[in-house]
Each structure stands twice: as C-alpha cells, then as structure tokens.
N, CA and C atoms as an extended XYZ file, in Angstrom:
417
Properties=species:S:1:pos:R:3:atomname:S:1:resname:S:1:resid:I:1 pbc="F F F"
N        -9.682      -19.541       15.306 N   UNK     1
C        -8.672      -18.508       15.478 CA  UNK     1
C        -9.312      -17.310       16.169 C   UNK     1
N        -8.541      -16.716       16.666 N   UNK     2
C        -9.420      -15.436       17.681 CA  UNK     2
C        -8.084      -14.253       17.549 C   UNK     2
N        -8.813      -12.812       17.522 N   UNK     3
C        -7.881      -12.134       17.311 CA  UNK     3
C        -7.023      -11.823       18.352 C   UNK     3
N        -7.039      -12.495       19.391 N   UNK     4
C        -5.748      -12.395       20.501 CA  UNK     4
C        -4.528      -13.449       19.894 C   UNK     4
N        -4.526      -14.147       18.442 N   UNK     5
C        -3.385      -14.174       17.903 CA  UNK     5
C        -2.772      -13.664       17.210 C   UNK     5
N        -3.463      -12.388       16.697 N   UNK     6
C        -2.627      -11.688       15.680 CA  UNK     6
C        -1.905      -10.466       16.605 C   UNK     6
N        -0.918      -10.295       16.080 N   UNK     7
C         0.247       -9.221       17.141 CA  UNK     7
C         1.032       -8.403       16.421 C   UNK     7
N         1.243       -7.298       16.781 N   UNK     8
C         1.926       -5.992       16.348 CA  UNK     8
C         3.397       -6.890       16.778 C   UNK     8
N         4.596       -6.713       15.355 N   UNK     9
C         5.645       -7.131       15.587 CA  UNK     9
C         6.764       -6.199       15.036 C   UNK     9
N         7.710       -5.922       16.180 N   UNK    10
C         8.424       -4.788       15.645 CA  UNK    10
C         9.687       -5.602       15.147 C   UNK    10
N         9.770       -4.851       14.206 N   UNK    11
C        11.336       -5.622       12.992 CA  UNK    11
C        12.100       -4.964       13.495 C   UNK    11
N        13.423       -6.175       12.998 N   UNK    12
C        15.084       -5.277       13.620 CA  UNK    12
C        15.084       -3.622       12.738 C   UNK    12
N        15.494       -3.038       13.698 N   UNK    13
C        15.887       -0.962       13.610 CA  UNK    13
C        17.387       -0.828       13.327 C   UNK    13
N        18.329       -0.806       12.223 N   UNK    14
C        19.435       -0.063       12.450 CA  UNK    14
C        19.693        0.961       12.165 C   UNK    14
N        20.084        1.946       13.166 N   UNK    15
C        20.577        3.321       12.752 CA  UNK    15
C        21.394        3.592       12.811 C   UNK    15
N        22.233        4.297       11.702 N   UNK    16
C        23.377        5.120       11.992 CA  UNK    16
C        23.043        7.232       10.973 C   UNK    16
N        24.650        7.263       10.875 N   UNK    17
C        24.530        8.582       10.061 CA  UNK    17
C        24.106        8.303        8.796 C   UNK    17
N        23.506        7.100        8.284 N   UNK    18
C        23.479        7.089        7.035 CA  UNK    18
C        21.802        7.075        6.792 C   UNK    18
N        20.839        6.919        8.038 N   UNK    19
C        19.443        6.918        7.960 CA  UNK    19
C        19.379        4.980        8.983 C   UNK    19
N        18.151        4.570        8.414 N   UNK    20
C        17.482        3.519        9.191 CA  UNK    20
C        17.318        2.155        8.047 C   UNK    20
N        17.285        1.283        8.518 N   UNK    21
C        17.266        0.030        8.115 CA  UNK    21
C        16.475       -0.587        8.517 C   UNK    21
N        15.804       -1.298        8.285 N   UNK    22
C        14.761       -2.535        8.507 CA  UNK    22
C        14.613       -3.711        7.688 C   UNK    22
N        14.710       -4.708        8.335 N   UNK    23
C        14.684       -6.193        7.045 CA  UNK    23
C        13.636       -7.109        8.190 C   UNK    23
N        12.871       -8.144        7.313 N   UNK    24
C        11.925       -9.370        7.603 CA  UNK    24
C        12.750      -10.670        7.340 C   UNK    24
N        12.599      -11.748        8.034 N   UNK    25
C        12.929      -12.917        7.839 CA  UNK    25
C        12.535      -13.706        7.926 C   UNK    25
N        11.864      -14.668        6.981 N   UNK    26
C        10.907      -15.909        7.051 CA  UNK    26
C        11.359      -16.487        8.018 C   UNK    26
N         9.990      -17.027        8.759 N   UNK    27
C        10.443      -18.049       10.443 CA  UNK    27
C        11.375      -17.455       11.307 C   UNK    27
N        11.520      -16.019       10.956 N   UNK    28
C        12.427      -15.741       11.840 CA  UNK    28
C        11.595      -14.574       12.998 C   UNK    28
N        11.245      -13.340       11.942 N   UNK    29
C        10.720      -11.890       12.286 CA  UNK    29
C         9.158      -12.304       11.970 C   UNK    29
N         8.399      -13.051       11.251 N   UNK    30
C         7.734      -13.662       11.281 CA  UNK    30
C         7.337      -14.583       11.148 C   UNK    30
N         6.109      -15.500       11.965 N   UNK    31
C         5.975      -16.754       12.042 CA  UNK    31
C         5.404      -17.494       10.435 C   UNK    31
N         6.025      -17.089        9.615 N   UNK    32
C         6.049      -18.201        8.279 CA  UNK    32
C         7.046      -17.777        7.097 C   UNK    32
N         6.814      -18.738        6.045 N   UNK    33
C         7.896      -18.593        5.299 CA  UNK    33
C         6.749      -17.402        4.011 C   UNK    33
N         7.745      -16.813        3.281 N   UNK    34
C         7.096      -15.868        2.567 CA  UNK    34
C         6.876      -16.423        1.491 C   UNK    34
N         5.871      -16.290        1.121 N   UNK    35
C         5.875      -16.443       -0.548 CA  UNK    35
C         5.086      -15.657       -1.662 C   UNK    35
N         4.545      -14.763       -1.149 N   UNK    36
C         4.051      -13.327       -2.007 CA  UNK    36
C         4.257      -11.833       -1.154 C   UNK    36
N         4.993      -11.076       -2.224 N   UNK    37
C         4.587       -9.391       -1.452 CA  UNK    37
C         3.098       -8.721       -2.374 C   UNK    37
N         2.568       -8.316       -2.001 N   UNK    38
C         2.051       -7.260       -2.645 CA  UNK    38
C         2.065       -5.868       -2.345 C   UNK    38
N         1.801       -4.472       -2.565 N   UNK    39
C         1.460       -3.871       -1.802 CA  UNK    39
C         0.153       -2.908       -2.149 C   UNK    39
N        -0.410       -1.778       -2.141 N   UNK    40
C        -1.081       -1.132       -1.972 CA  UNK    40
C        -1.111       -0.004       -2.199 C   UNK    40
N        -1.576        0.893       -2.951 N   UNK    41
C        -0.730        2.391       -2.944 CA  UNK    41
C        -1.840        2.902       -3.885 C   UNK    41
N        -1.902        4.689       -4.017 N   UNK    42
C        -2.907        5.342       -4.548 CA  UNK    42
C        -4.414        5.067       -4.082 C   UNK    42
N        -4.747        4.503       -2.647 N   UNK    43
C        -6.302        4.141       -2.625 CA  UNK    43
C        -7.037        5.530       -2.689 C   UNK    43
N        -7.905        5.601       -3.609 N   UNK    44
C        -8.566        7.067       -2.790 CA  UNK    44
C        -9.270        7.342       -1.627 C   UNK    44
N        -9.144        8.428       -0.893 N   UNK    45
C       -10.174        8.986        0.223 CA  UNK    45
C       -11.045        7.951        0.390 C   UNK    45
N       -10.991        7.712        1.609 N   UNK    46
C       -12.450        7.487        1.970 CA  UNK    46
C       -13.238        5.866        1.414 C   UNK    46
N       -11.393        5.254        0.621 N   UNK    47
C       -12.470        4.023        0.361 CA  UNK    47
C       -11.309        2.469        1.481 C   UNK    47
N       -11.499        1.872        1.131 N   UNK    48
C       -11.095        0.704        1.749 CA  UNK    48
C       -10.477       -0.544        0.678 C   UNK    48
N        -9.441       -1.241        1.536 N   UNK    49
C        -9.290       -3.006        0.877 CA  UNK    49
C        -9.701       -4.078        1.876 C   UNK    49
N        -9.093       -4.821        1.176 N   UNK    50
C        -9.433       -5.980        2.174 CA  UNK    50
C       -10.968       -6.097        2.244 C   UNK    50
N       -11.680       -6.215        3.155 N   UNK    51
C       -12.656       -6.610        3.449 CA  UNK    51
C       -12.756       -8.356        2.993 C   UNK    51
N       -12.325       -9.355        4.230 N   UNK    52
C       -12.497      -10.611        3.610 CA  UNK    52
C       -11.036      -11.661        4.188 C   UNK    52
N       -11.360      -12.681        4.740 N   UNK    53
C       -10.865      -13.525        5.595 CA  UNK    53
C       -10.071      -14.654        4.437 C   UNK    53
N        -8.850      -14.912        4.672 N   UNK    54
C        -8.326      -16.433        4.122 CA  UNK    54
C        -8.631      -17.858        5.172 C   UNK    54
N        -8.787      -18.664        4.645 N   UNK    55
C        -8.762      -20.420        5.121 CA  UNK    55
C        -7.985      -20.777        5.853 C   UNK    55
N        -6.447      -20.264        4.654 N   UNK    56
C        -5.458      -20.839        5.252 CA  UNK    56
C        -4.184      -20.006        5.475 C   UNK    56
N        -4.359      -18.876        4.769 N   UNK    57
C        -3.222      -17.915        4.245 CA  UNK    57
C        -2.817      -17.274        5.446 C   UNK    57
N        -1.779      -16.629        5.828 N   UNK    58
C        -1.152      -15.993        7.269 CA  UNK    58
C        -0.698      -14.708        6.463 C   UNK    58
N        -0.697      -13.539        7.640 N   UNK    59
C        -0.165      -11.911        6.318 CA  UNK    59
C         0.272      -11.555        7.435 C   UNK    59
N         1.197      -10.046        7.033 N   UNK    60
C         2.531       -9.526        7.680 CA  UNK    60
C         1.798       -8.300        6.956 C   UNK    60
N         1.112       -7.225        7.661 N   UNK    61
C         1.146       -6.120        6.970 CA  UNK    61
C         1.722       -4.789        7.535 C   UNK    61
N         2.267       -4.142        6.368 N   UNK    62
C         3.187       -2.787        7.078 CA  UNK    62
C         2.608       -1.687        6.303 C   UNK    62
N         2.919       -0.701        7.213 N   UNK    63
C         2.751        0.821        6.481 CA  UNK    63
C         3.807        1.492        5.850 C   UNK    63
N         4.187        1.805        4.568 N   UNK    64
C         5.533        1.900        4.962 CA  UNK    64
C         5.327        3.328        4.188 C   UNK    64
N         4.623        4.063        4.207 N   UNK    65
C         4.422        5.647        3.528 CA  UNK    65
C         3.717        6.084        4.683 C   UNK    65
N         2.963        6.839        4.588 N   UNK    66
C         1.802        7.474        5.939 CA  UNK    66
C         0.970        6.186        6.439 C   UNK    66
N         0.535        6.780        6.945 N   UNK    67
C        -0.290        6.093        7.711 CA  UNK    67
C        -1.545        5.208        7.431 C   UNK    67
N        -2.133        4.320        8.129 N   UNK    68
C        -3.464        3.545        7.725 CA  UNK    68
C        -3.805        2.616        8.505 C   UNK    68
N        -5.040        2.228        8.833 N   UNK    69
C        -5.550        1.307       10.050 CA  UNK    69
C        -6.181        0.067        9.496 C   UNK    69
N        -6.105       -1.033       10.432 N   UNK    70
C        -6.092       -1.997        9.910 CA  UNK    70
C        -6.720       -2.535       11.075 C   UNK    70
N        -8.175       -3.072       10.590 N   UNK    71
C        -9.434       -3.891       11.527 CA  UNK    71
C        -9.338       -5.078       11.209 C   UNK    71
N        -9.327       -5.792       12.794 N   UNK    72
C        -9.290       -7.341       12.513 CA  UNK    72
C       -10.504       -7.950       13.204 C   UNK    72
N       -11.283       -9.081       12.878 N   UNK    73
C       -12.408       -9.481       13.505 CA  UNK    73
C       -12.591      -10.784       13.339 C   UNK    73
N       -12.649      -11.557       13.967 N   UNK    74
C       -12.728      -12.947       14.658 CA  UNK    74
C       -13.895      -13.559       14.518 C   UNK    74
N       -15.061      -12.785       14.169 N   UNK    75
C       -16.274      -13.240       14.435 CA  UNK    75
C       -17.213      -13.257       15.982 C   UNK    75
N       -16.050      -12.599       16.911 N   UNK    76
C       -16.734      -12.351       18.132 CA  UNK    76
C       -16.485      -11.038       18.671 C   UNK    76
N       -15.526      -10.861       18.134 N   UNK    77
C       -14.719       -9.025       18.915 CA  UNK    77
C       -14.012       -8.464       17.793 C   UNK    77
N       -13.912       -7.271       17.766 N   UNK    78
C       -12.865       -6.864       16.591 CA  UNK    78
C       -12.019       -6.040       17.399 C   UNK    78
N       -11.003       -5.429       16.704 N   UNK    79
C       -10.122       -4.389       17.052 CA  UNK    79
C        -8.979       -3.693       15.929 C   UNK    79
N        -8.782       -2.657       16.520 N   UNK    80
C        -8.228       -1.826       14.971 CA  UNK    80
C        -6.842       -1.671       15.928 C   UNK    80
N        -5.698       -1.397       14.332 N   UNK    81
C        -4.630       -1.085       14.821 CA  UNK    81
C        -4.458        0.106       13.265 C   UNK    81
N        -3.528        0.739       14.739 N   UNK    82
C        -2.778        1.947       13.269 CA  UNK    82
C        -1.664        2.250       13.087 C   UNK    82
N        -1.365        1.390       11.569 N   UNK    83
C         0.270        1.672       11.843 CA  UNK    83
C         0.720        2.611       11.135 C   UNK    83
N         1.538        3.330       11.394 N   UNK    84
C         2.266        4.338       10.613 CA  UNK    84
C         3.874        3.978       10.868 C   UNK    84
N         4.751        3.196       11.322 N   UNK    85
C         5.883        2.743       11.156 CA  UNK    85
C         6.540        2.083       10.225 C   UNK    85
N         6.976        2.169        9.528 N   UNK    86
C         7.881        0.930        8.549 CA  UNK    86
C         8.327       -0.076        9.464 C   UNK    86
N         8.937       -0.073       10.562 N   UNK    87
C         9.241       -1.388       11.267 CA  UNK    87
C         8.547       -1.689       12.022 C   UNK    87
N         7.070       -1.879       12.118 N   UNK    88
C         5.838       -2.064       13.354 CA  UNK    88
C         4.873       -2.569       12.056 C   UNK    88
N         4.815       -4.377       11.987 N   UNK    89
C         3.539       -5.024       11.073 CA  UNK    89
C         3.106       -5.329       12.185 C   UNK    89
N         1.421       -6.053       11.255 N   UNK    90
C         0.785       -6.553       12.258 CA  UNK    90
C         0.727       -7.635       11.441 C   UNK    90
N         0.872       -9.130       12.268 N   UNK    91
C         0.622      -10.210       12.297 CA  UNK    91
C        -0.872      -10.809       11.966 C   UNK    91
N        -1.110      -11.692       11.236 N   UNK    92
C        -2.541      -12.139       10.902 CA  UNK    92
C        -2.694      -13.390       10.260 C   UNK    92
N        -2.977      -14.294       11.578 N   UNK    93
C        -3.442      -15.742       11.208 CA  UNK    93
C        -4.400      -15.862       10.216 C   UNK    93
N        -4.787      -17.209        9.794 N   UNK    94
C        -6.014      -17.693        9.037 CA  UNK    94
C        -7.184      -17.256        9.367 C   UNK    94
N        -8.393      -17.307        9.067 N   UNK    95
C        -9.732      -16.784        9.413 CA  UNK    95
C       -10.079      -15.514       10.594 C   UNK    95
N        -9.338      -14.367       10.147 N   UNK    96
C        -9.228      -13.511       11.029 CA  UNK    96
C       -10.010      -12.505        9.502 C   UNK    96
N       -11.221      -11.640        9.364 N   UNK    97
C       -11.827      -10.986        8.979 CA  UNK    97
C       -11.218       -9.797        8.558 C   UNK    97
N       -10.504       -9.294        7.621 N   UNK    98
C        -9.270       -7.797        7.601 CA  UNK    98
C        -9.758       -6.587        6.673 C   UNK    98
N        -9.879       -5.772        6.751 N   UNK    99
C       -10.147       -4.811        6.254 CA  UNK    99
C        -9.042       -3.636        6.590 C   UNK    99
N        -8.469       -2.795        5.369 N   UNK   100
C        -7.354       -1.514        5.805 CA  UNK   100
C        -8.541       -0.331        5.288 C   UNK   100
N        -8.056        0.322        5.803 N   UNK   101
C        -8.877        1.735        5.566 CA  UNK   101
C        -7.867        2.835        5.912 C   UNK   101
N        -8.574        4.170        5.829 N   UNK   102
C        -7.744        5.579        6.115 CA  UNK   102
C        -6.590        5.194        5.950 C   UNK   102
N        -6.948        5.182        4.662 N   UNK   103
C        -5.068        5.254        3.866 CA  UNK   103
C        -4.990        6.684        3.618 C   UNK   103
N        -4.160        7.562        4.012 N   UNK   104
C        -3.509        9.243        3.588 CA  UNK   104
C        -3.035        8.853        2.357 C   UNK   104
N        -2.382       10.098        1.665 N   UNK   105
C        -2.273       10.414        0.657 CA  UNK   105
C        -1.229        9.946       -0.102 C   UNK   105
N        -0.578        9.475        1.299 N   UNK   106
C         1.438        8.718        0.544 CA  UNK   106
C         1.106        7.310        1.302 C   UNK   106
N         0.061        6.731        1.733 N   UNK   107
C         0.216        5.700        2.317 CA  UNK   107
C         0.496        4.176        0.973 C   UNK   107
N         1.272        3.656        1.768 N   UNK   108
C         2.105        2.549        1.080 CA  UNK   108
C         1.795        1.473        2.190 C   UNK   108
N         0.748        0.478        1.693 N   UNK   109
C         0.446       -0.671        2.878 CA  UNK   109
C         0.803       -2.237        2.033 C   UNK   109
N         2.028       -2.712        2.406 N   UNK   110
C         2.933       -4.046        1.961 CA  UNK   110
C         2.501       -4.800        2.888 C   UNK   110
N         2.128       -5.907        1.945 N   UNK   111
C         1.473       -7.235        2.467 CA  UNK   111
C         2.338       -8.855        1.878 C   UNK   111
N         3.123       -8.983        2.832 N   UNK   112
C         3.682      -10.555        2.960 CA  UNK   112
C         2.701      -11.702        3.167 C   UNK   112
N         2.812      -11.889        2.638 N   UNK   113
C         1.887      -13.762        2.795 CA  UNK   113
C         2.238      -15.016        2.647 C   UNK   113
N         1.705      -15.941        2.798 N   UNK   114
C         2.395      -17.440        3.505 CA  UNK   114
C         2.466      -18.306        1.886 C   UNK   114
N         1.320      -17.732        1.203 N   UNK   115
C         0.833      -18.511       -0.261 CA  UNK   115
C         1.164      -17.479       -1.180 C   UNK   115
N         1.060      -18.217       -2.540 N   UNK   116
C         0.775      -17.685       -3.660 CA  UNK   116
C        -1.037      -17.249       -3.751 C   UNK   116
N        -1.442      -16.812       -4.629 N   UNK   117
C        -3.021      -16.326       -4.405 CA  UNK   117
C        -3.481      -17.441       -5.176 C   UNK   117
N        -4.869      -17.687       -4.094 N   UNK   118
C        -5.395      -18.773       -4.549 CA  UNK   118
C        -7.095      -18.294       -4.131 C   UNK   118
N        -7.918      -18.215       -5.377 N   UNK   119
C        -8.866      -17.193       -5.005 CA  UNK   119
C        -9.762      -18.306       -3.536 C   UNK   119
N        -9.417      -19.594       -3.874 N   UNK   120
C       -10.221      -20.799       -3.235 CA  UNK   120
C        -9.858      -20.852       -2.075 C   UNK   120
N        -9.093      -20.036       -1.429 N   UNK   121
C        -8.634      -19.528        0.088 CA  UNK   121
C        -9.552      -18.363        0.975 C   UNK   121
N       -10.219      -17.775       -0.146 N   UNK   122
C       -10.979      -16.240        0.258 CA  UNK   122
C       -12.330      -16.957        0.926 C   UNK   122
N       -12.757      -16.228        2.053 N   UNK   123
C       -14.361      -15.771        1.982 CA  UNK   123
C       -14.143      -14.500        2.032 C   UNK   123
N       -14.884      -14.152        1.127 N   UNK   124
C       -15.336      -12.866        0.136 CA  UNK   124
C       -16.829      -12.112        0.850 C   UNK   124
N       -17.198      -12.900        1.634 N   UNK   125
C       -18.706      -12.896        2.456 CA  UNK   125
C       -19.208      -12.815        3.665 C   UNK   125
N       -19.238      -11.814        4.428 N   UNK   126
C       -18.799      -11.671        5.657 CA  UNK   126
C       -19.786      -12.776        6.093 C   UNK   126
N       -20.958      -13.252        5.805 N   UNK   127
C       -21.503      -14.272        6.248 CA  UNK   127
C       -21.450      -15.048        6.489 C   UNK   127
N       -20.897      -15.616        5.155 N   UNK   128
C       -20.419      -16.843        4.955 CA  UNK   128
C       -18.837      -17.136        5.494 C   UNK   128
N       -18.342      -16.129        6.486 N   UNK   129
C       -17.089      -16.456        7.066 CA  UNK   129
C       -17.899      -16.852        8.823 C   UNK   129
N       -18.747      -15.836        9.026 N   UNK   130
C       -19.165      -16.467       10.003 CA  UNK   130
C       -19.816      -17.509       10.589 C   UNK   130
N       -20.991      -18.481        9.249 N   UNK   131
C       -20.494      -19.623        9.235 CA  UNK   131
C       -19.602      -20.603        9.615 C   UNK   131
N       -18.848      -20.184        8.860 N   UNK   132
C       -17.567      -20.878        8.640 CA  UNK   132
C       -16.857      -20.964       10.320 C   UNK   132
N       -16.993      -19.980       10.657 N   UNK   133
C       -16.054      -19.763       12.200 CA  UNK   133
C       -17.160      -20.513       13.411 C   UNK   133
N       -18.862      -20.596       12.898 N   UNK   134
C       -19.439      -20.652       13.965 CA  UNK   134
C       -19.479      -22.482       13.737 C   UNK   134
N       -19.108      -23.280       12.803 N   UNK   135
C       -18.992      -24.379       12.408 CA  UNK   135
C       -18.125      -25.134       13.145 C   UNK   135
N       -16.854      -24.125       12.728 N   UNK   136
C       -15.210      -25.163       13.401 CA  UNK   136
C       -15.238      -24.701       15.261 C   UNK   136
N       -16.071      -23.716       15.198 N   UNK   137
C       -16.344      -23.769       16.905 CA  UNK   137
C       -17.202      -24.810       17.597 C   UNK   137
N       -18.423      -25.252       16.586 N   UNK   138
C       -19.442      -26.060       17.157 CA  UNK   138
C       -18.896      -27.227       16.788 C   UNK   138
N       -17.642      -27.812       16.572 N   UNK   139
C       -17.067      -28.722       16.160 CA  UNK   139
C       -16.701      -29.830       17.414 C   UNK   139
C-alpha cells in the first residue's frame, strides 16, 4: 500500500436557514462498510494518538471540533494532512503508518473503521511495520 491511496474525501454539504448537514455512507461516501466509530476528545497539549499501522483495517477520519493533523507513512514517504472540517475525512487503507497530533483544545477527531478491534490487526512497532512492508514488497 503506498500513501498515494489514501485521499481527502469531502462528504455531502446541506445548507439551508437552519445551519449544515453532513452524513457518511458505507460503500457509498466511503470505500467500505462501517463497523466501529470511535472518537477522540480531551488529548492534552502537545501529546499524540495513533502512532501504529493495521493489517487489514481501512479508517475514515474527521475533525469534527477544531482542528488536528494527521501523518500518514508508507514506509517510503510520509505526508501530513490538516483537517479542520466536519465534512473533509481522510481516507486510510491497510498498512499505512498513522499518527494524529495538534489536537486544540475543542478538537473532536471521529474515526470509522472497516472492523471491530482486533488487537491482532495492529503493528504497534514502527519496525516491525517496516518489515512487514519491506517483505510484501520483496515478494
């Protein structure tokens, strides 16, 4: 997997006088069916989540309070995105390396995923993910 598959995806916007709307739709707004939310909230200053790649798992992550950035890494290139939109996730295949950080003070970061949690999906090890990636390449 390489991070030129994961993609900023903007969800349907409705507005009227009453404020804004936004909804997700399995296989629809994103490429899988859902089967866990979690989200994220109260991180303090200055610390981080994530850090750590799934096998098999696919994620949909949004900002949906302030703001917060979100590094993805492949094992050959990385790149950060920052979302501060409620209708702007970013997309994230299997063995893509994720870490969120600079979460502000109201930041709210909701995470859709393909599975239920299964700890036997994680590398937990940045090493041992690169392994892992430099394996199914030399394959």
């Amino acid at each position: 997997m390489s991070i030129k598959n994961c993609k900023l995806i903007d969800l349907p916007k409705h507005v009227d006088d009453r404020g804004l709307l936004s909804f997700i739709e399995s296989n629809q707004h994103i490429p899988f069916e859902i089967k866990r939310i979690f989200y994220l909230y109260d991180v303090p200053a200055q610390k981080s989540r994530g850090a750590h790649a799934h096998k098999t798992l696919q994620q949909f992550i949004l900002s949906l309070g302030d703001s917060l950035d979100v590094e993805i890494d492949d094992g050959r290139e990385k790149q950060r995105f920052h979302l501060n939109k409620p209708w702007k996730g970013l997309y994230i295949p299997p063995m893509i390396w994720t870490s969120v950080e600079n979460f502000q003070s109201k930041s709210i970061c909701m995470v859709l995923a393909s599975d239920s949690y299964q700890e036997s999906d994680y590398y937990r090890n940045y090493e041992n993910f690169l392994q892992a990636i430099n394996t199914t390449i030399s394959i």
